[in-house]
Amino acid sequence: MVQYPTPISKLIEGFMKLPGIGPKTASRLAFYVLDMKEDDVLDFAKSLVNAKRDLTYCSVCHHITDVDPCQICEDTSRDRSSVCVVQDSKDVMAMEKMREYSGLYHVLHGAISPMDGIGPEDIKIPELIQRLQNDEIQEVIIATNPTIEGEATAMYISRLVKPTGITVTRLAHGLPIGGDLEYADEVTLSKAIEGRREL
Amino acid sequence: MVQYPTPISKLIEGFMKLPGIGPKTASRLAFYVLDMKEDDVLDFAKSLVNAKRDLTYCSVCHHITDVDPCQICEDTSRDRSSVCVVQDSKDVMAMEKMREYSGLYHVLHGAISPMDGIGPEDIKIPELIQRLQNDEIQEVIIATNPTIEGEATAMYISRLVKPTGITVTRLAHGLPIGGDLEYADEVTLSKAIEGRREL
């Protein structure tokens, strides 16, 4: 069988290493690249290398950044008394899009998951505890995902932090806005009932 | 609003230029790249640049290649009396996977589409006609897509080539193997009836 010329089969292999991209999509993307302007391809290749080389994790909050400490940690206009704990750098961006939270962050880079052999020491929990001792933090808002692992992580952190006298809160669970009661799963619905508030 | 650090937002923009990749997927891919090994990222970046730089189109059949003329055109074991006309380099690979065809190819790079302003001169039809005059070709197998544009292109080529005495054939239309009669559209079904063969 005649194969694709080497440069293109290498490119297809490269695309296939990315998540959610199978052989068909990879070859579609590779052929698309061949039709792109050379400058655009060079820019894209450079951005890959630069992102990998220039980005690092903030030594304070572990959010992804190109300067250390990161912009958020260095921003003096932010409320330094609260820390929002999230699983992922992408979650920081989701919180920032909301524009209502002006405190600091702590990125765990994962959640406790005994099934996958991920314990508290494997994510940035020790760094969080360390940070709480030094800083003027009064509230820890736990914004891990509403999954089994996220909940377990929230419980674990809350047990560690509560004895220090710092307030620990968790994002509310309930019906998503714009959602439909009919399509809500039972767990969400029971959380929504449990967390009901007087009008 | 705090944006992503520049290197990552550039990378996200790069991914978003690819077809079928929106902002969500682009940011997922970009974050995945950050977690990849540096060598893998460098290899991928290089393969992008190499594919763009080293690949060209075969001057004979216009298939994508890294040597000119391409491997297929240079392969002396192939049957040089027939040419299979396809719309795209990917179609050559599909034909080759079948392992039953051992003739040559001609890649049109598109199909006639008056709606999009694509005429016969905009795709490699003049080059095909030219090639038929010089070569020992006895059969032209038209394997353009079974779409309106593909059919129009097939008709156009057949009218041009037939007067030269070269046999012109078209791939059969009918029910796909493994398909279900129930789900076949009317046009396919009518083509299947039209092309029925005695058993």
mmCIF file of C-alpha atoms in Angstrom:
data_model
loop_
_atom_site.group_PDB
_atom_site.id
_atom_site.type_symbol
_atom_site.label_atom_id
_atom_site.label_comp_id
_atom_site.label_asym_id
_atom_site.label_seq_id
_atom_site.Cartn_x
_atom_site.Cartn_y
_atom_site.Cartn_z
ATOM 1 C CA MET A 1 0.000 0.000 0.000
ATOM 2 C CA VAL A 2 1.239 3.460 -0.834
ATOM 3 C CA GLN A 3 1.425 5.557 2.286
ATOM 4 C CA TYR A 4 1.090 9.294 2.600
ATOM 5 C CA PRO A 5 4.408 11.073 2.004
ATOM 6 C CA THR A 6 6.419 11.090 5.244
ATOM 7 C CA PRO A 7 5.964 14.790 6.150
ATOM 8 C CA ILE A 8 2.210 14.487 6.069
ATOM 9 C CA SER A 9 2.010 11.170 7.918
ATOM 10 C CA LYS A 10 4.218 12.678 10.641
ATOM 11 C CA LEU A 11 1.888 15.643 10.876
ATOM 12 C CA ILE A 12 -1.126 13.327 11.095
ATOM 13 C CA GLU A 13 0.587 11.403 13.901
ATOM 14 C CA GLY A 14 1.232 14.713 15.665
ATOM 15 C CA PHE A 15 -2.418 15.698 15.527
ATOM 16 C CA MET A 16 -3.474 12.234 16.688
ATOM 17 C CA LYS A 17 -1.576 12.729 19.952
ATOM 18 C CA LEU A 18 -4.059 15.467 20.895
ATOM 19 C CA PRO A 19 -7.119 14.442 22.907
ATOM 20 C CA GLY A 20 -10.303 13.653 21.008
ATOM 21 C CA ILE A 21 -8.593 13.634 17.614
ATOM 22 C CA GLY A 22 -8.755 10.327 15.736
ATOM 23 C CA PRO A 23 -7.160 9.334 12.421
ATOM 24 C CA LYS A 24 -9.920 10.880 10.250
ATOM 25 C CA THR A 25 -9.905 14.261 11.969
ATOM 26 C CA ALA A 26 -6.105 14.232 12.107
ATOM 27 C CA SER A 27 -5.824 13.749 8.369
ATOM 28 C CA ARG A 28 -8.463 16.410 7.728
ATOM 29 C CA LEU A 29 -6.531 18.868 9.903
ATOM 30 C CA ALA A 30 -3.202 17.920 8.297
ATOM 31 C CA PHE A 31 -4.554 18.535 4.791
ATOM 32 C CA TYR A 32 -6.024 21.808 5.972
ATOM 33 C CA VAL A 33 -2.598 22.874 7.235
ATOM 34 C CA LEU A 34 -1.134 22.197 3.769
ATOM 35 C CA ASP A 35 -3.566 24.704 2.320
ATOM 36 C CA MET A 36 -2.875 27.347 4.973
ATOM 37 C CA LYS A 37 -0.582 30.307 4.318
ATOM 38 C CA GLU A 38 3.025 29.505 5.219
ATOM 39 C CA ASP A 39 3.163 32.430 7.677
ATOM 40 C CA ASP A 40 0.089 31.197 9.522
ATOM 41 C CA VAL A 41 1.597 27.729 9.849
ATOM 42 C CA LEU A 42 4.878 29.192 11.136
ATOM 43 C CA ASP A 43 2.986 31.331 13.647
ATOM 44 C CA PHE A 44 1.042 28.324 14.865
ATOM 45 C CA ALA A 45 4.196 26.217 15.204
ATOM 46 C CA LYS A 46 5.891 29.056 17.102
ATOM 47 C CA SER A 47 2.927 29.501 19.410
ATOM 48 C CA LEU A 48 3.118 25.789 20.289
ATOM 49 C CA VAL A 49 6.781 26.038 21.207
ATOM 50 C CA ASN A 50 6.390 29.370 23.000
ATOM 51 C CA ALA A 51 3.427 28.215 25.051
ATOM 52 C CA LYS A 52 5.378 25.188 26.184
ATOM 53 C CA ARG A 53 8.580 27.172 26.851
ATOM 54 C CA ASP A 54 7.324 30.435 28.305
ATOM 55 C CA LEU A 55 4.482 29.260 30.478
ATOM 56 C CA THR A 56 4.995 28.124 33.992
ATOM 57 C CA TYR A 57 2.903 27.787 37.122
ATOM 58 C CA CYS A 58 2.648 30.622 39.625
ATOM 59 C CA SER A 59 4.656 29.703 42.717
ATOM 60 C CA VAL A 60 1.922 31.170 44.928
ATOM 61 C CA CYS A 61 -1.399 30.012 43.471
ATOM 62 C CA HIS A 62 -0.189 27.470 40.853
ATOM 63 C CA HIS A 63 -2.283 29.110 38.144
ATOM 64 C CA ILE A 64 -0.706 29.023 34.713
ATOM 65 C CA THR A 65 1.261 32.180 33.970
ATOM 66 C CA ASP A 66 4.092 33.748 32.002
ATOM 67 C CA VAL A 67 5.280 35.867 34.953
ATOM 68 C CA ASP A 68 5.851 34.583 38.482
ATOM 69 C CA PRO A 69 3.970 35.395 40.717
ATOM 70 C CA CYS A 70 1.034 35.603 38.331
ATOM 71 C CA GLN A 71 -0.963 38.721 37.432
ATOM 72 C CA ILE A 72 -3.775 37.784 39.798
ATOM 73 C CA CYS A 73 -1.508 37.225 42.799
ATOM 74 C CA GLU A 74 0.329 40.494 42.061
ATOM 75 C CA ASP A 75 -2.816 42.561 41.554
ATOM 76 C CA THR A 76 -3.012 44.822 44.619
ATOM 77 C CA SER A 77 -6.600 45.843 43.863
ATOM 78 C CA ARG A 78 -7.827 42.314 44.640
ATOM 79 C CA ASP A 79 -9.270 41.192 47.944
ATOM 80 C CA ARG A 80 -6.426 39.286 49.630
ATOM 81 C CA SER A 81 -8.622 37.888 52.409
ATOM 82 C CA SER A 82 -10.297 35.146 50.359
ATOM 83 C CA VAL A 83 -8.933 32.253 48.325
ATOM 84 C CA CYS A 84 -11.012 30.309 45.827
ATOM 85 C CA VAL A 85 -9.788 26.725 45.479
ATOM 86 C CA VAL A 86 -10.265 25.221 41.997
ATOM 87 C CA GLN A 87 -9.149 22.021 40.303
ATOM 88 C CA ASP A 88 -7.788 23.546 37.135
ATOM 89 C CA SER A 89 -6.384 26.693 35.524
ATOM 90 C CA LYS A 90 -9.379 26.684 33.183
ATOM 91 C CA ASP A 91 -11.637 27.003 36.241
ATOM 92 C CA VAL A 92 -9.837 30.222 37.166
ATOM 93 C CA MET A 93 -10.721 31.597 33.767
ATOM 94 C CA ALA A 94 -14.371 30.525 34.224
ATOM 95 C CA MET A 95 -14.491 32.334 37.580
ATOM 96 C CA GLU A 96 -12.844 35.423 36.101
ATOM 97 C CA LYS A 97 -15.358 35.548 33.255
ATOM 98 C CA MET A 98 -18.098 35.935 35.875
ATOM 99 C CA ARG A 99 -16.489 39.246 36.970
ATOM 100 C CA GLU A 100 -17.979 39.020 40.477
ATOM 101 C CA TYR A 101 -15.130 37.472 42.395
ATOM 102 C CA SER A 102 -12.151 39.649 43.179
ATOM 103 C CA GLY A 103 -10.234 37.483 45.624
ATOM 104 C CA LEU A 104 -7.275 35.176 45.056
ATOM 105 C CA TYR A 105 -7.116 31.614 43.749
ATOM 106 C CA HIS A 106 -5.453 28.328 44.490
ATOM 107 C CA VAL A 107 -5.233 25.788 41.680
ATOM 108 C CA LEU A 108 -5.050 22.182 42.896
ATOM 109 C CA HIS A 109 -4.254 20.600 39.516
ATOM 110 C CA GLY A 110 -6.578 17.698 40.096
ATOM 111 C CA ALA A 111 -8.803 16.198 42.753
ATOM 112 C CA ILE A 112 -8.373 13.418 45.278
ATOM 113 C CA SER A 113 -9.226 10.143 43.565
ATOM 114 C CA PRO A 114 -8.266 6.933 45.363
ATOM 115 C CA MET A 115 -9.437 4.958 42.320
ATOM 116 C CA ASP A 116 -6.729 6.588 40.213
ATOM 117 C CA GLY A 117 -4.218 6.559 43.056
ATOM 118 C CA ILE A 118 -4.342 10.343 43.487
ATOM 119 C CA GLY A 119 -4.030 11.326 47.143
ATOM 120 C CA PRO A 120 -3.931 14.737 48.852
ATOM 121 C CA GLU A 121 -0.144 14.910 48.481
ATOM 122 C CA ASP A 122 -0.369 14.493 44.704
ATOM 123 C CA ILE A 123 -2.306 17.714 44.219
ATOM 124 C CA LYS A 124 -1.536 21.171 45.621
ATOM 125 C CA ILE A 125 -3.237 20.632 49.002
ATOM 126 C CA PRO A 126 -0.043 20.800 51.119
ATOM 127 C CA GLU A 127 0.823 24.067 49.312
ATOM 128 C CA LEU A 128 -2.657 25.403 50.160
ATOM 129 C CA ILE A 129 -2.261 24.600 53.852
ATOM 130 C CA GLN A 130 1.199 26.175 53.844
ATOM 131 C CA ARG A 131 -0.200 29.272 52.177
ATOM 132 C CA LEU A 132 -3.008 29.637 54.724
ATOM 133 C CA GLN A 133 -0.453 29.817 57.539
ATOM 134 C CA ASN A 134 1.449 32.738 56.047
ATOM 135 C CA ASP A 135 -1.263 34.822 54.491
ATOM 136 C CA GLU A 136 -3.953 37.113 55.768
ATOM 137 C CA ILE A 137 -6.631 34.774 54.399
ATOM 138 C CA GLN A 138 -10.010 34.724 56.161
ATOM 139 C CA GLU A 139 -12.148 32.640 53.810
ATOM 140 C CA VAL A 140 -11.489 29.589 51.668
ATOM 141 C CA ILE A 141 -14.127 29.152 48.963
ATOM 142 C CA ILE A 142 -14.004 25.604 47.644
ATOM 143 C CA ALA A 143 -14.971 25.519 43.974
ATOM 144 C CA THR A 144 -13.919 21.995 43.024
ATOM 145 C CA ASN A 145 -16.161 20.231 40.504
ATOM 146 C CA PRO A 146 -19.520 18.827 41.669
ATOM 147 C CA THR A 147 -18.298 15.253 41.073
ATOM 148 C CA ILE A 148 -17.446 12.480 43.537
ATOM 149 C CA GLU A 149 -13.752 13.387 43.403
ATOM 150 C CA GLY A 150 -14.456 17.107 43.664
ATOM 151 C CA GLU A 151 -16.742 16.580 46.668
ATOM 152 C CA ALA A 152 -14.221 14.311 48.377
ATOM 153 C CA THR A 153 -11.515 16.921 47.847
ATOM 154 C CA ALA A 154 -13.794 19.645 49.235
ATOM 155 C CA MET A 155 -14.538 17.563 52.347
ATOM 156 C CA TYR A 156 -10.864 16.798 52.865
ATOM 157 C CA ILE A 157 -9.786 20.431 52.608
ATOM 158 C CA SER A 158 -12.625 21.622 54.802
ATOM 159 C CA ARG A 159 -11.604 19.197 57.588
ATOM 160 C CA LEU A 160 -8.012 20.381 57.425
ATOM 161 C CA VAL A 161 -8.792 24.084 57.310
ATOM 162 C CA LYS A 162 -11.722 24.442 59.751
ATOM 163 C CA PRO A 163 -9.623 23.869 62.908
ATOM 164 C CA THR A 164 -7.461 26.897 61.966
ATOM 165 C CA GLY A 165 -10.509 29.162 62.371
ATOM 166 C CA ILE A 166 -10.624 30.194 58.716
ATOM 167 C CA THR A 167 -14.142 30.193 57.213
ATOM 168 C CA VAL A 168 -14.590 27.415 54.634
ATOM 169 C CA THR A 169 -17.398 27.709 52.105
ATOM 170 C CA ARG A 170 -18.477 25.648 49.099
ATOM 171 C CA LEU A 171 -20.160 26.867 45.908
ATOM 172 C CA ALA A 172 -23.914 26.224 45.979
ATOM 173 C CA HIS A 173 -25.324 23.174 44.233
ATOM 174 C CA GLY A 174 -28.720 23.344 42.559
ATOM 175 C CA LEU A 175 -30.544 23.812 39.303
ATOM 176 C CA PRO A 176 -28.546 25.514 36.583
ATOM 177 C CA ILE A 177 -30.082 28.778 35.363
ATOM 178 C CA GLY A 178 -31.829 28.260 32.028
ATOM 179 C CA GLY A 179 -32.119 24.552 32.769
ATOM 180 C CA ASP A 180 -35.344 22.614 32.920
ATOM 181 C CA LEU A 181 -36.617 20.916 36.097
ATOM 182 C CA GLU A 182 -37.746 17.985 33.988
ATOM 183 C CA TYR A 183 -34.207 17.265 32.827
ATOM 184 C CA ALA A 184 -32.428 17.735 36.150
ATOM 185 C CA ASP A 185 -30.955 14.511 37.563
ATOM 186 C CA GLU A 186 -32.074 13.311 41.001
ATOM 187 C CA VAL A 187 -28.862 14.268 42.803
ATOM 188 C CA THR A 188 -28.995 17.837 41.512
ATOM 189 C CA LEU A 189 -32.661 18.059 42.411
ATOM 190 C CA SER A 190 -32.103 16.729 45.927
ATOM 191 C CA LYS A 191 -29.250 19.250 46.380
ATOM 192 C CA ALA A 192 -31.585 21.989 45.134
ATOM 193 C CA ILE A 193 -34.268 21.021 47.681
ATOM 194 C CA GLU A 194 -31.712 20.730 50.446
ATOM 195 C CA GLY A 195 -30.296 24.176 49.675
ATOM 196 C CA ARG A 196 -33.647 25.926 49.207
ATOM 197 C CA ARG A 197 -33.876 29.491 50.435
ATOM 198 C CA GLU A 198 -36.717 31.640 51.704
ATOM 199 C CA LEU A 199 -37.954 34.231 49.204
ATOM 200 C CA MET B 1 -11.289 40.727 33.020
ATOM 201 C CA VAL B 2 -8.033 38.857 33.409
ATOM 202 C CA GLN B 3 -7.136 37.143 30.177
ATOM 203 C CA TYR B 4 -5.107 34.004 29.687
ATOM 204 C CA PRO B 5 -1.376 34.742 29.612
ATOM 205 C CA THR B 6 -0.369 35.803 26.075
ATOM 206 C CA PRO B 7 1.437 32.592 25.043
ATOM 207 C CA ILE B 8 -1.607 30.485 25.761
ATOM 208 C CA SER B 9 -4.129 32.823 24.185
ATOM 209 C CA LYS B 10 -1.955 32.877 21.042
ATOM 210 C CA LEU B 11 -1.929 29.092 21.015
ATOM 211 C CA ILE B 12 -5.710 29.006 21.444
ATOM 212 C CA GLU B 13 -6.065 31.411 18.514
ATOM 213 C CA GLY B 14 -3.816 29.126 16.466
ATOM 214 C CA PHE B 15 -5.957 26.083 17.149
ATOM 215 C CA MET B 16 -9.108 28.070 16.390
ATOM 216 C CA LYS B 17 -7.892 28.671 12.836
ATOM 217 C CA LEU B 18 -8.222 24.943 12.159
ATOM 218 C CA PRO B 19 -11.546 23.694 10.761
ATOM 219 C CA GLY B 20 -14.145 22.429 13.216
ATOM 220 C CA ILE B 21 -12.285 23.720 16.264
ATOM 221 C CA GLY B 22 -14.156 26.308 18.322
ATOM 222 C CA PRO B 23 -13.030 28.255 21.388
ATOM 223 C CA LYS B 24 -13.818 25.464 23.890
ATOM 224 C CA THR B 25 -11.959 22.741 21.990
ATOM 225 C CA ALA B 26 -9.099 25.120 21.218
ATOM 226 C CA SER B 27 -8.570 25.904 24.884
ATOM 227 C CA ARG B 28 -8.818 22.212 25.804
ATOM 228 C CA LEU B 29 -6.155 21.380 23.201
ATOM 229 C CA ALA B 30 -3.946 24.276 24.274
ATOM 230 C CA PHE B 31 -4.001 23.180 27.907
ATOM 231 C CA TYR B 32 -3.269 19.640 26.797
ATOM 232 C CA VAL B 33 -0.189 20.882 24.930
ATOM 233 C CA LEU B 34 1.066 22.520 28.127
ATOM 234 C CA ASP B 35 1.016 19.123 29.809
ATOM 235 C CA MET B 36 2.764 17.346 26.930
ATOM 236 C CA LYS B 37 6.473 16.525 27.013
ATOM 237 C CA GLU B 38 8.562 19.338 25.568
ATOM 238 C CA ASP B 39 10.082 17.013 22.941
ATOM 239 C CA ASP B 40 6.655 15.948 21.719
ATOM 240 C CA VAL B 41 5.587 19.565 21.359
ATOM 241 C CA LEU B 42 8.785 20.406 19.460
ATOM 242 C CA ASP B 43 8.265 17.407 17.169
ATOM 243 C CA PHE B 44 4.700 18.461 16.486
ATOM 244 C CA ALA B 45 5.736 22.052 15.756
ATOM 245 C CA LYS B 46 8.480 20.808 13.423
ATOM 246 C CA SER B 47 6.112 18.452 11.626
ATOM 247 C CA LEU B 48 3.781 21.399 10.958
ATOM 248 C CA VAL B 49 6.575 23.458 9.427
ATOM 249 C CA ASN B 50 8.064 20.502 7.529
ATOM 250 C CA ALA B 51 4.740 19.423 6.091
ATOM 251 C CA LYS B 52 4.150 22.934 4.818
ATOM 252 C CA ARG B 53 7.710 23.356 3.500
ATOM 253 C CA ASP B 54 8.550 19.947 2.082
ATOM 254 C CA LEU B 55 5.290 18.935 0.488
ATOM 255 C CA THR B 56 4.383 19.937 -2.986
ATOM 256 C CA TYR B 57 2.064 18.701 -5.700
ATOM 257 C CA CYS B 58 3.239 16.171 -8.273
ATOM 258 C CA SER B 59 3.708 17.938 -11.612
ATOM 259 C CA VAL B 60 2.191 14.958 -13.430
ATOM 260 C CA CYS B 61 -0.845 13.877 -11.389
ATOM 261 C CA HIS B 62 -1.084 16.781 -8.863
ATOM 262 C CA HIS B 63 -1.212 14.371 -5.929
ATOM 263 C CA ILE B 64 0.484 15.629 -2.796
ATOM 264 C CA THR B 65 4.085 14.447 -2.570
ATOM 265 C CA ASP B 66 7.546 15.112 -1.189
ATOM 266 C CA VAL B 67 9.281 14.029 -4.412
ATOM 267 C CA ASP B 68 8.352 15.158 -7.918
ATOM 268 C CA PRO B 69 7.072 13.217 -9.828
ATOM 269 C CA CYS B 70 5.341 11.353 -7.024
ATOM 270 C CA GLN B 71 5.917 7.721 -5.996
ATOM 271 C CA ILE B 72 2.792 6.565 -7.801
ATOM 272 C CA CYS B 73 3.681 8.246 -11.108
ATOM 273 C CA GLU B 74 7.247 6.887 -10.846
ATOM 274 C CA ASP B 75 6.216 3.336 -9.953
ATOM 275 C CA THR B 76 7.001 1.273 -13.073
ATOM 276 C CA SER B 77 5.005 -1.710 -11.785
ATOM 277 C CA ARG B 78 1.744 0.206 -12.146
ATOM 278 C CA ASP B 79 -0.593 -0.006 -15.095
ATOM 279 C CA ARG B 80 0.109 3.142 -17.122
ATOM 280 C CA SER B 81 -2.886 2.686 -19.413
ATOM 281 C CA SER B 82 -5.540 3.897 -16.973
ATOM 282 C CA VAL B 83 -5.982 7.110 -15.032
ATOM 283 C CA CYS B 84 -8.364 7.497 -12.126
ATOM 284 C CA VAL B 85 -9.624 11.070 -11.794
ATOM 285 C CA VAL B 86 -10.366 12.161 -8.211
ATOM 286 C CA GLN B 87 -11.237 15.454 -6.557
ATOM 287 C CA ASP B 88 -8.747 15.315 -3.736
ATOM 288 C CA SER B 89 -5.427 13.826 -2.551
ATOM 289 C CA LYS B 90 -7.347 12.121 0.253
ATOM 290 C CA ASP B 91 -9.372 10.273 -2.400
ATOM 291 C CA VAL B 92 -6.128 8.817 -3.791
ATOM 292 C CA MET B 93 -5.397 7.400 -0.358
ATOM 293 C CA ALA B 94 -8.923 5.930 -0.147
ATOM 294 C CA MET B 95 -8.432 4.238 -3.537
ATOM 295 C CA GLU B 96 -5.008 2.946 -2.520
ATOM 296 C CA LYS B 97 -6.389 1.449 0.687
ATOM 297 C CA MET B 98 -8.660 -0.717 -1.449
ATOM 298 C CA ARG B 99 -5.526 -2.354 -2.991
ATOM 299 C CA GLU B 100 -7.389 -3.289 -6.164
ATOM 300 C CA TYR B 101 -6.490 -0.443 -8.448
ATOM 301 C CA SER B 102 -2.987 -0.331 -9.832
ATOM 302 C CA GLY B 103 -3.269 2.397 -12.441
ATOM 303 C CA LEU B 104 -2.360 6.067 -12.250
ATOM 304 C CA TYR B 105 -4.254 9.040 -10.793
ATOM 305 C CA HIS B 106 -5.146 12.581 -11.615
ATOM 306 C CA VAL B 107 -6.118 14.870 -8.744
ATOM 307 C CA LEU B 108 -8.427 17.710 -9.791
ATOM 308 C CA HIS B 109 -8.267 19.651 -6.502
ATOM 309 C CA GLY B 110 -11.947 20.435 -6.525
ATOM 310 C CA ALA B 111 -15.009 20.041 -8.715
ATOM 311 C CA ILE B 112 -16.834 22.306 -11.115
ATOM 312 C CA SER B 113 -19.249 24.433 -9.101
ATOM 313 C CA PRO B 114 -20.812 27.426 -10.875
ATOM 314 C CA MET B 115 -22.453 28.443 -7.574
ATOM 315 C CA ASP B 116 -19.023 28.970 -6.031
ATOM 316 C CA GLY B 117 -17.573 30.403 -9.226
ATOM 317 C CA ILE B 118 -15.387 27.352 -9.847
ATOM 318 C CA GLY B 119 -15.120 26.559 -13.553
ATOM 319 C CA PRO B 120 -13.197 23.830 -15.426
ATOM 320 C CA GLU B 121 -10.118 26.089 -15.705
ATOM 321 C CA ASP B 122 -9.958 26.515 -11.919
ATOM 322 C CA ILE B 123 -9.342 22.829 -11.290
ATOM 323 C CA LYS B 124 -6.818 20.534 -12.993
ATOM 324 C CA ILE B 125 -9.006 19.689 -16.003
ATOM 325 C CA PRO B 126 -6.793 21.425 -18.622
ATOM 326 C CA GLU B 127 -3.817 19.516 -17.174
ATOM 327 C CA LEU B 128 -5.768 16.263 -17.518
ATOM 328 C CA ILE B 129 -6.576 16.917 -21.172
ATOM 329 C CA GLN B 130 -2.940 17.833 -21.815
ATOM 330 C CA ARG B 131 -1.794 14.649 -20.126
ATOM 331 C CA LEU B 132 -4.133 12.472 -22.188
ATOM 332 C CA GLN B 133 -2.533 13.746 -25.406
ATOM 333 C CA ASN B 134 0.985 12.734 -24.429
ATOM 334 C CA ASP B 135 0.479 9.515 -22.547
ATOM 335 C CA GLU B 136 -0.362 5.954 -23.468
ATOM 336 C CA ILE B 137 -3.641 6.219 -21.551
ATOM 337 C CA GLN B 138 -6.525 4.048 -22.735
ATOM 338 C CA GLU B 139 -9.089 4.461 -19.956
ATOM 339 C CA VAL B 140 -10.144 7.384 -17.781
ATOM 340 C CA ILE B 141 -11.992 6.257 -14.641
ATOM 341 C CA ILE B 142 -13.890 9.183 -13.181
ATOM 342 C CA ALA B 143 -14.084 8.869 -9.401
ATOM 343 C CA THR B 144 -15.343 12.320 -8.454
ATOM 344 C CA ASN B 145 -17.737 12.448 -5.506
ATOM 345 C CA PRO B 146 -21.371 11.390 -6.024
ATOM 346 C CA THR B 147 -22.584 14.961 -5.459
ATOM 347 C CA ILE B 148 -24.069 17.501 -7.862
ATOM 348 C CA GLU B 149 -20.643 19.094 -8.375
ATOM 349 C CA GLY B 150 -18.923 15.749 -8.731
ATOM 350 C CA GLU B 151 -21.478 14.554 -11.276
ATOM 351 C CA ALA B 152 -21.243 17.793 -13.249
ATOM 352 C CA THR B 153 -17.458 17.469 -13.320
ATOM 353 C CA ALA B 154 -17.726 13.849 -14.448
ATOM 354 C CA MET B 155 -20.100 14.822 -17.281
ATOM 355 C CA TYR B 156 -17.865 17.685 -18.365
ATOM 356 C CA ILE B 157 -14.717 15.530 -18.480
ATOM 357 C CA SER B 158 -16.507 12.695 -20.248
ATOM 358 C CA ARG B 159 -17.701 15.056 -23.016
ATOM 359 C CA LEU B 160 -14.184 16.384 -23.519
ATOM 360 C CA VAL B 161 -12.438 13.016 -23.486
ATOM 361 C CA LYS B 162 -14.835 10.771 -25.403
ATOM 362 C CA PRO B 163 -14.127 12.334 -28.851
ATOM 363 C CA THR B 164 -10.433 11.364 -28.455
ATOM 364 C CA GLY B 165 -11.402 7.682 -28.468
ATOM 365 C CA ILE B 166 -10.247 7.042 -24.902
ATOM 366 C CA THR B 167 -12.710 4.935 -22.853
ATOM 367 C CA VAL B 168 -14.360 6.974 -20.080
ATOM 368 C CA THR B 169 -15.915 5.141 -17.125
ATOM 369 C CA ARG B 170 -17.540 6.259 -13.905
ATOM 370 C CA LEU B 171 -17.552 4.458 -10.539
ATOM 371 C CA ALA B 172 -20.840 2.606 -9.963
ATOM 372 C CA HIS B 173 -23.540 4.214 -7.833
ATOM 373 C CA GLY B 174 -25.735 2.053 -5.638
ATOM 374 C CA LEU B 175 -26.327 0.785 -2.153
ATOM 375 C CA PRO B 176 -23.288 0.883 0.107
ATOM 376 C CA ILE B 177 -22.216 -2.548 1.407
ATOM 377 C CA GLY B 178 -23.339 -3.011 4.984
ATOM 378 C CA GLY B 179 -26.017 -0.354 4.505
ATOM 379 C CA ASP B 180 -29.712 -0.866 4.986
ATOM 380 C CA LEU B 181 -32.247 -0.543 2.166
ATOM 381 C CA GLU B 182 -34.607 1.175 4.579
ATOM 382 C CA TYR B 183 -32.157 4.021 5.175
ATOM 383 C CA ALA B 184 -31.063 4.517 1.567
ATOM 384 C CA ASP B 185 -32.173 7.859 0.113
ATOM 385 C CA GLU B 186 -34.321 7.897 -3.024
ATOM 386 C CA VAL B 187 -31.568 9.037 -5.364
ATOM 387 C CA THR B 188 -29.223 6.247 -4.271
ATOM 388 C CA LEU B 189 -32.040 3.742 -4.547
ATOM 389 C CA SER B 190 -33.004 4.917 -8.030
ATOM 390 C CA LYS B 191 -29.325 4.683 -9.077
ATOM 391 C CA ALA B 192 -29.207 1.177 -7.623
ATOM 392 C CA ILE B 193 -32.280 0.114 -9.622
ATOM 393 C CA GLU B 194 -30.944 1.760 -12.761
ATOM 394 C CA GLY B 195 -27.614 -0.023 -12.415
ATOM 395 C CA ARG B 196 -29.022 -3.436 -11.500
ATOM 396 C CA ARG B 197 -27.158 -6.458 -12.871
ATOM 397 C CA GLU B 198 -28.219 -9.960 -13.764
ATOM 398 C CA LEU B 199 -27.141 -12.580 -11.234
#
